[in-house]
mmCIF file with all atom_site columns, C-alpha atoms in Angstrom:
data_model
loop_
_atom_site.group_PDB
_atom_site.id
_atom_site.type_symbol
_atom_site.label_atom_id
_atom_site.label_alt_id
_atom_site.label_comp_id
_atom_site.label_asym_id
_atom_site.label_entity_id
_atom_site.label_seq_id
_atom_site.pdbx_PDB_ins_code
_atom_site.Cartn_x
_atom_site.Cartn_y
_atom_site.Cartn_z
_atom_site.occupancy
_atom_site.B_iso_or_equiv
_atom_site.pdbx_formal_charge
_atom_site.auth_seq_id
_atom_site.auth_comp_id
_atom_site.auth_asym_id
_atom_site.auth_atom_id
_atom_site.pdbx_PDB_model_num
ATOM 1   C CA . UNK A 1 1   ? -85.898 -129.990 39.005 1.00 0.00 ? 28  UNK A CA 1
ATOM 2   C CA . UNK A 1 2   ? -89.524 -129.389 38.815 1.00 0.00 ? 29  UNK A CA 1
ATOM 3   C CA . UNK A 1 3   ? -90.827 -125.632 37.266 1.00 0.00 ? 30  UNK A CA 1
ATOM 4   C CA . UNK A 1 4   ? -91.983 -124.819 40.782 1.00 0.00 ? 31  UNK A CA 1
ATOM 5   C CA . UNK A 1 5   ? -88.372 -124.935 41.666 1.00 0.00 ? 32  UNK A CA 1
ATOM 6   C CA . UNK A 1 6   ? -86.741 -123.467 38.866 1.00 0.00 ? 33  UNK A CA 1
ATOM 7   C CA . UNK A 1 7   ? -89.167 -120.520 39.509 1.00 0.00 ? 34  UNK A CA 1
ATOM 8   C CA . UNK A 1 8   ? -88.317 -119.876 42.856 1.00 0.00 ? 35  UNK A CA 1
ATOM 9   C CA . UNK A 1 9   ? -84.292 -120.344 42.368 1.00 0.00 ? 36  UNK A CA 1
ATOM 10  C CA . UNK A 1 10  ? -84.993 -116.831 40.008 1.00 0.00 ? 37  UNK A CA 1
ATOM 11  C CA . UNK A 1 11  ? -86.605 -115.418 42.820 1.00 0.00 ? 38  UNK A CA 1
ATOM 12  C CA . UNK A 1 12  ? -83.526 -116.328 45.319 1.00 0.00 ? 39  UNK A CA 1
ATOM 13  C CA . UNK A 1 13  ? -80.504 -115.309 42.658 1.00 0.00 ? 40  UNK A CA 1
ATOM 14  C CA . UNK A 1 14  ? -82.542 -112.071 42.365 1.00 0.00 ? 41  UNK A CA 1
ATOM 15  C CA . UNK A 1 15  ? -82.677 -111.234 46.004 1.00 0.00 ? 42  UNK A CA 1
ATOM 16  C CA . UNK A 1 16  ? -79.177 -112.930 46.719 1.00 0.00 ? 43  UNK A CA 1
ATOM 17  C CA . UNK A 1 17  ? -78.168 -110.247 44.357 1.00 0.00 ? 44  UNK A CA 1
ATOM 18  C CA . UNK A 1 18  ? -79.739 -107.040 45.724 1.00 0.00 ? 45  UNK A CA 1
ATOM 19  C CA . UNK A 1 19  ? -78.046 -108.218 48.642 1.00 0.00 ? 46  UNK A CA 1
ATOM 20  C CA . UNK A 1 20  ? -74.556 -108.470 48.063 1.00 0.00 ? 47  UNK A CA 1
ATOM 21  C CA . UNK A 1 21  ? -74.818 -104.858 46.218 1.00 0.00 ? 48  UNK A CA 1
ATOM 22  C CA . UNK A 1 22  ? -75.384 -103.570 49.166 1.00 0.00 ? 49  UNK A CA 1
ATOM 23  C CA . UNK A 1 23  ? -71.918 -104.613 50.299 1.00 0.00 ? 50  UNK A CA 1
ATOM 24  C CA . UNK A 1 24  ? -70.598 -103.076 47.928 1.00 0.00 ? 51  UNK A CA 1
ATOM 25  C CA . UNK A 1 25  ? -67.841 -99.455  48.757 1.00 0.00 ? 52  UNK A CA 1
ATOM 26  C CA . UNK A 1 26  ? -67.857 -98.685  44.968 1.00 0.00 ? 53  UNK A CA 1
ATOM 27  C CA . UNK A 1 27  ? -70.966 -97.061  43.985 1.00 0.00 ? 54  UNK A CA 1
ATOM 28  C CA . UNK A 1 28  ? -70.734 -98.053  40.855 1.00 0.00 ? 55  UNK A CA 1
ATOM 29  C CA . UNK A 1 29  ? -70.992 -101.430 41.714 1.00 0.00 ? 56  UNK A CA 1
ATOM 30  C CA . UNK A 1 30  ? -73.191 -101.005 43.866 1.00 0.00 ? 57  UNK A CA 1
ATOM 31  C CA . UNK A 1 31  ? -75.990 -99.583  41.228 1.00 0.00 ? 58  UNK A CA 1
ATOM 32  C CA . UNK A 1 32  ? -74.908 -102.798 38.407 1.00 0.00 ? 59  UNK A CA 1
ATOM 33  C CA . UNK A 1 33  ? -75.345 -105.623 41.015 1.00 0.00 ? 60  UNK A CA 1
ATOM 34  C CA . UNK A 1 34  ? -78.555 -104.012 41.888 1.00 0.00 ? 61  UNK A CA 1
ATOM 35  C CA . UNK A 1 35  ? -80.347 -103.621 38.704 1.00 0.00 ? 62  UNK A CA 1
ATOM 36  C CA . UNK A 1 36  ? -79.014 -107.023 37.530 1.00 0.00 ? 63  UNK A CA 1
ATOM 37  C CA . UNK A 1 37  ? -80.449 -108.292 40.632 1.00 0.00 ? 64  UNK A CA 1
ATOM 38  C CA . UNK A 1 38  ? -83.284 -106.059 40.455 1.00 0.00 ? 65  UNK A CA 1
ATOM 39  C CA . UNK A 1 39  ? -84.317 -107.102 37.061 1.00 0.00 ? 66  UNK A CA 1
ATOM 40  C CA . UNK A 1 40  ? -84.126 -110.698 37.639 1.00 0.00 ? 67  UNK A CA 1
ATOM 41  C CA . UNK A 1 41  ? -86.448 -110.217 40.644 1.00 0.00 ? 68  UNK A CA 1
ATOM 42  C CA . UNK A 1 42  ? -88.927 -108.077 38.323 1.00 0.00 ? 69  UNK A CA 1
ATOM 43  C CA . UNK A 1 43  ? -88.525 -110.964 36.373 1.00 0.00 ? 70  UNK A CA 1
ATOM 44  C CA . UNK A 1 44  ? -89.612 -113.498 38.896 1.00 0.00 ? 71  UNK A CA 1
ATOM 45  C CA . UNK A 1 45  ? -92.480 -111.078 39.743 1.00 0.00 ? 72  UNK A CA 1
ATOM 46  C CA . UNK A 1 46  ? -94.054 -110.952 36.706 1.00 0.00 ? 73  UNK A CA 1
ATOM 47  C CA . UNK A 1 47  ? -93.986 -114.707 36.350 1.00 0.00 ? 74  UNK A CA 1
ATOM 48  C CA . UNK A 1 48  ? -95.610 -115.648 39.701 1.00 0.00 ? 75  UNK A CA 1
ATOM 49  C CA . UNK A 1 49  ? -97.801 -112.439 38.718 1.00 0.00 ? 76  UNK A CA 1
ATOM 50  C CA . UNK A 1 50  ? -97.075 -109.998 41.593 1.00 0.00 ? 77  UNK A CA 1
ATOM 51  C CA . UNK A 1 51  ? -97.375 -106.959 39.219 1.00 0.00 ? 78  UNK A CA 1
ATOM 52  C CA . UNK A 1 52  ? -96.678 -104.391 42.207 1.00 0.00 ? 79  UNK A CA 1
ATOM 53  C CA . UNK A 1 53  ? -93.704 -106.160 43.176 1.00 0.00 ? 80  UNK A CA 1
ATOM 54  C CA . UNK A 1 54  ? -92.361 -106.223 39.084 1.00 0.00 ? 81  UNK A CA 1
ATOM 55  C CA . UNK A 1 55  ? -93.261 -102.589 38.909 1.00 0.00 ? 82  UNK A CA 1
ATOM 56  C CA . UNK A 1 56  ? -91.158 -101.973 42.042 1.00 0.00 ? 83  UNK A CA 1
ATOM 57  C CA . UNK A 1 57  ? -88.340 -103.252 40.489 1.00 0.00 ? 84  UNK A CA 1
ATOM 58  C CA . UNK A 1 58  ? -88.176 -102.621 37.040 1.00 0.00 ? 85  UNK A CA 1
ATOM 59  C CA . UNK A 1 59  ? -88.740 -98.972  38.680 1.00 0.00 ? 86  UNK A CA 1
ATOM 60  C CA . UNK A 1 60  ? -85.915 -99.358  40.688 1.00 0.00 ? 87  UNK A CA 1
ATOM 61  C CA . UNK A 1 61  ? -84.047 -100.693 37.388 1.00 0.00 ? 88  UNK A CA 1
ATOM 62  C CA . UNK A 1 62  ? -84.697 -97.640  36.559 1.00 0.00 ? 89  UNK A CA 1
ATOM 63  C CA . UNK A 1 63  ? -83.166 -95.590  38.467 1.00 0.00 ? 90  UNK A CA 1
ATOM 64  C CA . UNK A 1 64  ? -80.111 -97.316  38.747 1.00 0.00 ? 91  UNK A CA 1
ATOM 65  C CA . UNK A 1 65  ? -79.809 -96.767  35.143 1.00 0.00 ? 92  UNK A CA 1
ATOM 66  C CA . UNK A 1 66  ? -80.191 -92.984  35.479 1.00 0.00 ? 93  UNK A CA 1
ATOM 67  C CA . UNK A 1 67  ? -77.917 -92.870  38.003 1.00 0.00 ? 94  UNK A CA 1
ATOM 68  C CA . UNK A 1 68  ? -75.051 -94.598  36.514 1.00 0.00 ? 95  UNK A CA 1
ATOM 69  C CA . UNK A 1 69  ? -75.740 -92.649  33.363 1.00 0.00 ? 96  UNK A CA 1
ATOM 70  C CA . UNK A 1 70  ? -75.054 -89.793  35.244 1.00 0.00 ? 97  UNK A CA 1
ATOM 71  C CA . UNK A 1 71  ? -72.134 -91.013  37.162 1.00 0.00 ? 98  UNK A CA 1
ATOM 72  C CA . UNK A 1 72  ? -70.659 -91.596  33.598 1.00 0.00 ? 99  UNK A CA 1
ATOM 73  C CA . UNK A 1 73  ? -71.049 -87.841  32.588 1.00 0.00 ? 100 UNK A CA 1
ATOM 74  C CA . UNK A 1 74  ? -69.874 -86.474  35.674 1.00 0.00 ? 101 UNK A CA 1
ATOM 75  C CA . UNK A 1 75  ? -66.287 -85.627  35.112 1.00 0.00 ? 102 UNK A CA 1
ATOM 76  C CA . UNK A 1 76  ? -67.634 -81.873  34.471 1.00 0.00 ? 103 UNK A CA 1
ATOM 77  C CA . UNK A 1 77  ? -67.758 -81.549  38.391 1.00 0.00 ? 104 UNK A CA 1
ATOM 78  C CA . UNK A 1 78  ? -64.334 -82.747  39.163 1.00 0.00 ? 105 UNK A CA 1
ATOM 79  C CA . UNK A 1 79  ? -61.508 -80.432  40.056 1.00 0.00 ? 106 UNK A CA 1
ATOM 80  C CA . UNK A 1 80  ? -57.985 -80.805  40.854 1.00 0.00 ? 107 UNK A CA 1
ATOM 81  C CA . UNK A 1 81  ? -55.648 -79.414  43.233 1.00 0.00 ? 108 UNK A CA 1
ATOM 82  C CA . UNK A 1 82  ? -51.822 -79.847  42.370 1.00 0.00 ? 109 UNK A CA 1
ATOM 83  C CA . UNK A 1 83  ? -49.718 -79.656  45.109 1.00 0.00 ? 110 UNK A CA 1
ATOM 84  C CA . UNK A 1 84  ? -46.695 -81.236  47.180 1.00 0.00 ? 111 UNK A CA 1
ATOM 85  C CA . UNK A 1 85  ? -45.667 -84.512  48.534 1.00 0.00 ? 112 UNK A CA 1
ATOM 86  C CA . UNK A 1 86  ? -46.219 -84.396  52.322 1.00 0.00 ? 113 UNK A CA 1
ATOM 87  C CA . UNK A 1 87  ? -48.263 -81.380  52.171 1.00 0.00 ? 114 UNK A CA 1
ATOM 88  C CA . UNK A 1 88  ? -51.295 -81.956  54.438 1.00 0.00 ? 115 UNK A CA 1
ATOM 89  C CA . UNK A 1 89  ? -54.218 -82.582  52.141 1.00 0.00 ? 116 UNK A CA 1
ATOM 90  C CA . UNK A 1 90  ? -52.035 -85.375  50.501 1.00 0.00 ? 117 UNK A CA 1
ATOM 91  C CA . UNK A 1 91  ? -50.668 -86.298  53.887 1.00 0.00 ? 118 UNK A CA 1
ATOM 92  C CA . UNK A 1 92  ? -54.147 -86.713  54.709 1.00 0.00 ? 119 UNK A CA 1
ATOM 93  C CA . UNK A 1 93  ? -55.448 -88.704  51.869 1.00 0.00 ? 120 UNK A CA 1
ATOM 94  C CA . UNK A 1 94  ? -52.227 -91.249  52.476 1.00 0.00 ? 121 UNK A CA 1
ATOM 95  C CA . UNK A 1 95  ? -52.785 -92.237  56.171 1.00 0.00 ? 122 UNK A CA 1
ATOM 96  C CA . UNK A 1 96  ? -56.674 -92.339  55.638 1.00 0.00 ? 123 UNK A CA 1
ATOM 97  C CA . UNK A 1 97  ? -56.412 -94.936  52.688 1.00 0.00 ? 124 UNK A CA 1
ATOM 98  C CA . UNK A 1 98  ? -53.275 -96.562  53.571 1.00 0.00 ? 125 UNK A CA 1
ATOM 99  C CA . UNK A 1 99  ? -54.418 -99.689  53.885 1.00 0.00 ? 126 UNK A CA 1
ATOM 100 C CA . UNK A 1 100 ? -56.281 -99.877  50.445 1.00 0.00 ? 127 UNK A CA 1
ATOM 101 C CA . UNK A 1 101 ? -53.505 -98.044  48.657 1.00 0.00 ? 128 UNK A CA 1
ATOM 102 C CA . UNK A 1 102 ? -51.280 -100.988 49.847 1.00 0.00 ? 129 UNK A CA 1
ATOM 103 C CA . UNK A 1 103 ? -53.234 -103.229 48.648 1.00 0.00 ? 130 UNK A CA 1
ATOM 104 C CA . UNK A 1 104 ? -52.365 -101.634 44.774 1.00 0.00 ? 131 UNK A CA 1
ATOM 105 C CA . UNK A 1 105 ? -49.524 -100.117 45.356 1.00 0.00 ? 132 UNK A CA 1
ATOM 106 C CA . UNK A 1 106 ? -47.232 -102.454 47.278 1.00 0.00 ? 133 UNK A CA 1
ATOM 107 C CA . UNK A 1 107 ? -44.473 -100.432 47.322 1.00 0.00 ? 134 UNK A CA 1
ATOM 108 C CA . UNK A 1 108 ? -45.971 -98.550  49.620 1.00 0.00 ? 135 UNK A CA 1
ATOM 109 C CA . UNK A 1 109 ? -45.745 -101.190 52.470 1.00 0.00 ? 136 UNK A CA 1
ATOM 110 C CA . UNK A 1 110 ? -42.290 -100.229 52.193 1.00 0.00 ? 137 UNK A CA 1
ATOM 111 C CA . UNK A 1 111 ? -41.512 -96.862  52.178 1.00 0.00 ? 138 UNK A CA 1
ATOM 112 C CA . UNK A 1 112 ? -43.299 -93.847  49.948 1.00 0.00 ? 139 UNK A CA 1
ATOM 113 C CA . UNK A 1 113 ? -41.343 -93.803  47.176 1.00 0.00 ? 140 UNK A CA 1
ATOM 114 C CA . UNK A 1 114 ? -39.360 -90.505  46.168 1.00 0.00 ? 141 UNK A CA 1
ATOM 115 C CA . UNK A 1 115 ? -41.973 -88.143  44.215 1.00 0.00 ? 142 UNK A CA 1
ATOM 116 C CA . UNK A 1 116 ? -41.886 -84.629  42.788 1.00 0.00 ? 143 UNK A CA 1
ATOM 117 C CA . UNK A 1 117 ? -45.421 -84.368  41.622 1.00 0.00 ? 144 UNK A CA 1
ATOM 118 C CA . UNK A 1 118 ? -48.899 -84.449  43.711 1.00 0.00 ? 145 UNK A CA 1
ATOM 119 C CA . UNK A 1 119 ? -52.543 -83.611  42.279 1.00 0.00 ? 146 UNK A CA 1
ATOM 120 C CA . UNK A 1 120 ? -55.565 -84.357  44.633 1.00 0.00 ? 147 UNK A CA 1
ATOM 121 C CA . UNK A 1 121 ? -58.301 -85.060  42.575 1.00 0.00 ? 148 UNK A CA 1
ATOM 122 C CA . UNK A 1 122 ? -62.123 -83.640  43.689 1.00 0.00 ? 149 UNK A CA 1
ATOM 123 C CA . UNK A 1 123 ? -65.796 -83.953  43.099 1.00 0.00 ? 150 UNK A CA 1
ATOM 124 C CA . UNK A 1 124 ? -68.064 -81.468  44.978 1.00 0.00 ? 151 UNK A CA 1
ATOM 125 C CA . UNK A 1 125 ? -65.050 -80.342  47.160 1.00 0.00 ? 152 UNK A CA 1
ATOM 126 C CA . UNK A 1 126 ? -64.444 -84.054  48.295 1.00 0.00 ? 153 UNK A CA 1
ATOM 127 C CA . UNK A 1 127 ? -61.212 -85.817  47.721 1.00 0.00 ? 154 UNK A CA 1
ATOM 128 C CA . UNK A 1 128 ? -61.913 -88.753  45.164 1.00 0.00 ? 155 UNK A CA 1
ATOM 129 C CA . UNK A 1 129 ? -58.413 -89.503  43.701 1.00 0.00 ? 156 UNK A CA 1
ATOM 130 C CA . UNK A 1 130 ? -54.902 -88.906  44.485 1.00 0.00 ? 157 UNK A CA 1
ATOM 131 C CA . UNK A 1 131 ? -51.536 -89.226  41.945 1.00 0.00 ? 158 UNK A CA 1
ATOM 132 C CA . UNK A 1 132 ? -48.063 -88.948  42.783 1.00 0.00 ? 159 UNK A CA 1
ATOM 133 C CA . UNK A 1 133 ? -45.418 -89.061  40.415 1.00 0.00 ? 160 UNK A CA 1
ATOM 134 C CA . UNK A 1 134 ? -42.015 -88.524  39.655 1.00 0.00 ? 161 UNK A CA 1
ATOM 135 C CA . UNK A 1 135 ? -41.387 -85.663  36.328 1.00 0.00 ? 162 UNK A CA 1
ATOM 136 C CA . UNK A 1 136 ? -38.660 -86.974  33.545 1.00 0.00 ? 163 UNK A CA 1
ATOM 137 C CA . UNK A 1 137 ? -37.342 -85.455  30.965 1.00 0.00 ? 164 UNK A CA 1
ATOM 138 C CA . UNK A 1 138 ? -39.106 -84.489  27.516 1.00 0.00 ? 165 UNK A CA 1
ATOM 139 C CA . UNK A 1 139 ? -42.927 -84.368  29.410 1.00 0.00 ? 166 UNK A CA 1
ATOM 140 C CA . UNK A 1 140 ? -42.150 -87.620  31.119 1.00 0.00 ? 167 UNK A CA 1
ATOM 141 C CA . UNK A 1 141 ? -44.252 -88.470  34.002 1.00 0.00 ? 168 UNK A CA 1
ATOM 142 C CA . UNK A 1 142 ? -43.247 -91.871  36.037 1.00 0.00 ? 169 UNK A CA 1
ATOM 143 C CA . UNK A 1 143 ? -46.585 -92.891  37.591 1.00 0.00 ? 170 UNK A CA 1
ATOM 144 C CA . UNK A 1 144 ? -45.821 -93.889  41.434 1.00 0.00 ? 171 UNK A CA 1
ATOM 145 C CA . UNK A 1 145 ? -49.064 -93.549  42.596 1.00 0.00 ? 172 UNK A CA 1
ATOM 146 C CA . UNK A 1 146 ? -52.528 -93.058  41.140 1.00 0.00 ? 173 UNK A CA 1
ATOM 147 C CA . UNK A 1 147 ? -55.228 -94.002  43.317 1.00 0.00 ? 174 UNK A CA 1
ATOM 148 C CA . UNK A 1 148 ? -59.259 -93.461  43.647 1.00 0.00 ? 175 UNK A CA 1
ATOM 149 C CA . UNK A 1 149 ? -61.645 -93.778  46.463 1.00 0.00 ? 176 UNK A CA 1
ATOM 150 C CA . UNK A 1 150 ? -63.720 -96.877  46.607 1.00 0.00 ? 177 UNK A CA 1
ATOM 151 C CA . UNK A 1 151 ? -66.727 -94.856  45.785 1.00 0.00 ? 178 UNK A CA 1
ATOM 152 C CA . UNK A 1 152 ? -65.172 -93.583  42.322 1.00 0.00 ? 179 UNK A CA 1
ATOM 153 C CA . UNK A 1 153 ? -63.425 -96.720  40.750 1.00 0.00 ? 180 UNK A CA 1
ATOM 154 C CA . UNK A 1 154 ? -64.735 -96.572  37.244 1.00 0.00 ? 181 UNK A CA 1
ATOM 155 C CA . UNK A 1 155 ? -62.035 -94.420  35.371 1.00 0.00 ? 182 UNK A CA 1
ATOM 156 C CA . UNK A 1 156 ? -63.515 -91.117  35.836 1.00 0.00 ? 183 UNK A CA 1
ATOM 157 C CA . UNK A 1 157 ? -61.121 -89.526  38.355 1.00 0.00 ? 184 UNK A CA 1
ATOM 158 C CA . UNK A 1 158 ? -58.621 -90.655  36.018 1.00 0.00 ? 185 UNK A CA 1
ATOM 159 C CA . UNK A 1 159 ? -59.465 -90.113  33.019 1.00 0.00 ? 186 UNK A CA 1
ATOM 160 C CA . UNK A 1 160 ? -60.197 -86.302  33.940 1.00 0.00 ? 187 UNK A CA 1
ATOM 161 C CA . UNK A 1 161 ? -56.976 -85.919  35.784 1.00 0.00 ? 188 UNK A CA 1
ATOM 162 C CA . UNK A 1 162 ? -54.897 -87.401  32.117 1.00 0.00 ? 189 UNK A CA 1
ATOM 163 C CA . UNK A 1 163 ? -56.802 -85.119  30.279 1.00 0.00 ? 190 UNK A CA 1
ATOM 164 C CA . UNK A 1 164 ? -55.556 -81.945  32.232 1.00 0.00 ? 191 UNK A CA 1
ATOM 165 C CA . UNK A 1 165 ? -51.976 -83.293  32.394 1.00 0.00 ? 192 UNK A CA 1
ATOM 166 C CA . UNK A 1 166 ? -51.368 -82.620  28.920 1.00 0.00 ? 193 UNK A CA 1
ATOM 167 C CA . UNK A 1 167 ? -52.060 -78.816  29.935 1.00 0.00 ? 194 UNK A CA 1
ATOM 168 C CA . UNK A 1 168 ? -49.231 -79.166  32.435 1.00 0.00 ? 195 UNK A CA 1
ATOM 169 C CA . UNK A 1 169 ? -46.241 -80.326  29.993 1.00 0.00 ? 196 UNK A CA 1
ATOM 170 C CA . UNK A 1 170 ? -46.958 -84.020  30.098 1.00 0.00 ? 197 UNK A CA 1
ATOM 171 C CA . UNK A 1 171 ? -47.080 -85.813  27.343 1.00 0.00 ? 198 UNK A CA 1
ATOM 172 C CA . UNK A 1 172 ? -45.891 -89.726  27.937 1.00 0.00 ? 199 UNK A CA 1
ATOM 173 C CA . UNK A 1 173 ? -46.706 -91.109  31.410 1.00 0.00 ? 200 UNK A CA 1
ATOM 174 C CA . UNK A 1 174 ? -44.657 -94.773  32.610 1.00 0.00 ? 201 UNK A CA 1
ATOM 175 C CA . UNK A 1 175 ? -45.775 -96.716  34.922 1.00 0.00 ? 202 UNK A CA 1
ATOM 176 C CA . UNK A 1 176 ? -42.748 -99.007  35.938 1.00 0.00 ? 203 UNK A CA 1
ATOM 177 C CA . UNK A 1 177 ? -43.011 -101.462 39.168 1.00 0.00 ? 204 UNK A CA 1
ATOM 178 C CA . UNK A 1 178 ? -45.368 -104.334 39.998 1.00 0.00 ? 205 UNK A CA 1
ATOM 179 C CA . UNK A 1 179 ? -49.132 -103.828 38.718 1.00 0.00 ? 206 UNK A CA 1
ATOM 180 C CA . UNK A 1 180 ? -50.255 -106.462 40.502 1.00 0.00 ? 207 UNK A CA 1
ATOM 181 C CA . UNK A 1 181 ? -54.428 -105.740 41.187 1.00 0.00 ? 208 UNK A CA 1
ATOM 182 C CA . UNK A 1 182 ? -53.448 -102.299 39.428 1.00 0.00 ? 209 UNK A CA 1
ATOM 183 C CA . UNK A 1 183 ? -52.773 -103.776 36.250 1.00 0.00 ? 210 UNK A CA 1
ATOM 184 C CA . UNK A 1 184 ? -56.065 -104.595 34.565 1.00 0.00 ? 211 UNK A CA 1
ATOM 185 C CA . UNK A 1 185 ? -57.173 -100.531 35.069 1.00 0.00 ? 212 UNK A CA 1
ATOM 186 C CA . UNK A 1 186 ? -53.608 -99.667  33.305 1.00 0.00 ? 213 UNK A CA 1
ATOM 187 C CA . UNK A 1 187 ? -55.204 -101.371 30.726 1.00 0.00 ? 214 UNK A CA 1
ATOM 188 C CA . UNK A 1 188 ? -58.460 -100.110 30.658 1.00 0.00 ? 215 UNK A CA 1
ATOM 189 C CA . UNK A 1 189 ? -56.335 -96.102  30.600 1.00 0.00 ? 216 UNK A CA 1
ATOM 190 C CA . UNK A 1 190 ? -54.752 -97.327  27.635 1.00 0.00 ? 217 UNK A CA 1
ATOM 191 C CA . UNK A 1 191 ? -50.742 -98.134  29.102 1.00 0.00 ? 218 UNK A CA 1
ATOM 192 C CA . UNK A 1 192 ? -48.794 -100.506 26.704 1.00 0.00 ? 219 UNK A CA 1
ATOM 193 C CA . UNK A 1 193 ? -46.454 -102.563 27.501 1.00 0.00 ? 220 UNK A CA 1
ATOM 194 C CA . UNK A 1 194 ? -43.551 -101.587 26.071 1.00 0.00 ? 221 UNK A CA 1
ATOM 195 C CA . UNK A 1 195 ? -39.541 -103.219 27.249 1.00 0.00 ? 222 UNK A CA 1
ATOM 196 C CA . UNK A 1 196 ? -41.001 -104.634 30.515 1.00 0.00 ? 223 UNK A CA 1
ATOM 197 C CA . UNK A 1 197 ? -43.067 -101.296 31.597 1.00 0.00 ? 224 UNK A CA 1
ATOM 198 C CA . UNK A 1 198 ? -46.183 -100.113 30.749 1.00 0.00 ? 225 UNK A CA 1
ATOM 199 C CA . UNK A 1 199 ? -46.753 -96.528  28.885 1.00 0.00 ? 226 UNK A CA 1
ATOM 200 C CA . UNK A 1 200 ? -49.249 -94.011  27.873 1.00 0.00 ? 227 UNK A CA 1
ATOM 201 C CA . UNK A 1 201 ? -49.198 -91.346  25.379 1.00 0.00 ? 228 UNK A CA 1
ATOM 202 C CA . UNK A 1 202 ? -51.255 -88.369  26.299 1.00 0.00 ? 229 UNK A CA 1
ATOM 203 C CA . UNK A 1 203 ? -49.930 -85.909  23.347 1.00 0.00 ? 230 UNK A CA 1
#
């Protein structure tokens, strides 16, 4: 493969990359794909020596950077509403994302599971996250549901919601059925597997 080439398959991985973020429902996502994309464009820029096009991007870069920064530090502006299963803001939040909590939470293909506990999880006075779960004994919480918006997927909503549990009595939370997709951010939250089910000490 000549230079020429090589050169110009930078400049198409770049732009095939700004792209696909674009596709993107997690805004997260969104803003990585782009700046990776965004600085191997600048990068093809600079070599082909389009300086306004470089400084575009590395601009852009940028503010990608800033913006996920900020994302990062933004569980100040959540809230949390605790409430009821069935009631209608949780209602609500099931139907709308019923499809895409299905896709995590098989068992809901079924039949909603039996729950006792319901927090809707906010940012700006927009629903971003929703938990149900079912209270044990000694602070026990079994974790039936606990679900973000595709625009919030990078552990903020939850971990702001597990840090205000602990104010409500709950100090060990079990998450027992089928992880499935749901199992690598179980992980990232900290569960261990422990006798076939995973668990998280908040206390």
């Amino acid at each position: 493969m000549s230079t020429h080439m090589m050169v110009e398959l930078v400049g198409y991985i770049g732009s095939i990359l700004v792209l696909i973020s674009f596709l993107m429902t997690s805004v997260v996502k969104l803003r990585i794909i782009n700046a990776v994309g965004g600085t191997i464009f600048a990068v093809y820029a600079m070599i082909i020596q389009s300086y306004p096009t470089a400084l575009m991007n590395f601009c852009l870069v940028g503010i990608n950077i800033y913006y996920l920064v900020r994302l990062r530090k933004s569980d100040r502006n959540y809230d949390f509403i605790e409430g009821k299963p069935g009631e209608s803001m949780v209602q609500y939040m099931m139907d709308f994302y019923h499809t895409d909590i299905q896709k995590y939470f098989p068992i809901f293909k079924e039949k909603q599971p039996e729950c006792d506990t319901a927090y809707v999880v906010c940012k700006d006075a927009s629903p971003a996250g929703l938990f149900l779960g079912k209270k044990g004994e000694k602070g026990d919480l079994e974790v039936l549901l606990d679900y973000s918006v595709p625009a919030y997927r990078d552990c903020s909503v939850g971990n702001y919601l597990y840090s205000k549990l602990k104010d409500h009595g709950i100090r060990k939370m079990i998450f027992t059925g089928t992880p499935g997709p749901h199992e690598s951010y179980l992980q990232t939250m900290g569960f261990e597997k422990v006798n076939g089910v995973y668990v998280k000490e908040l206390a």
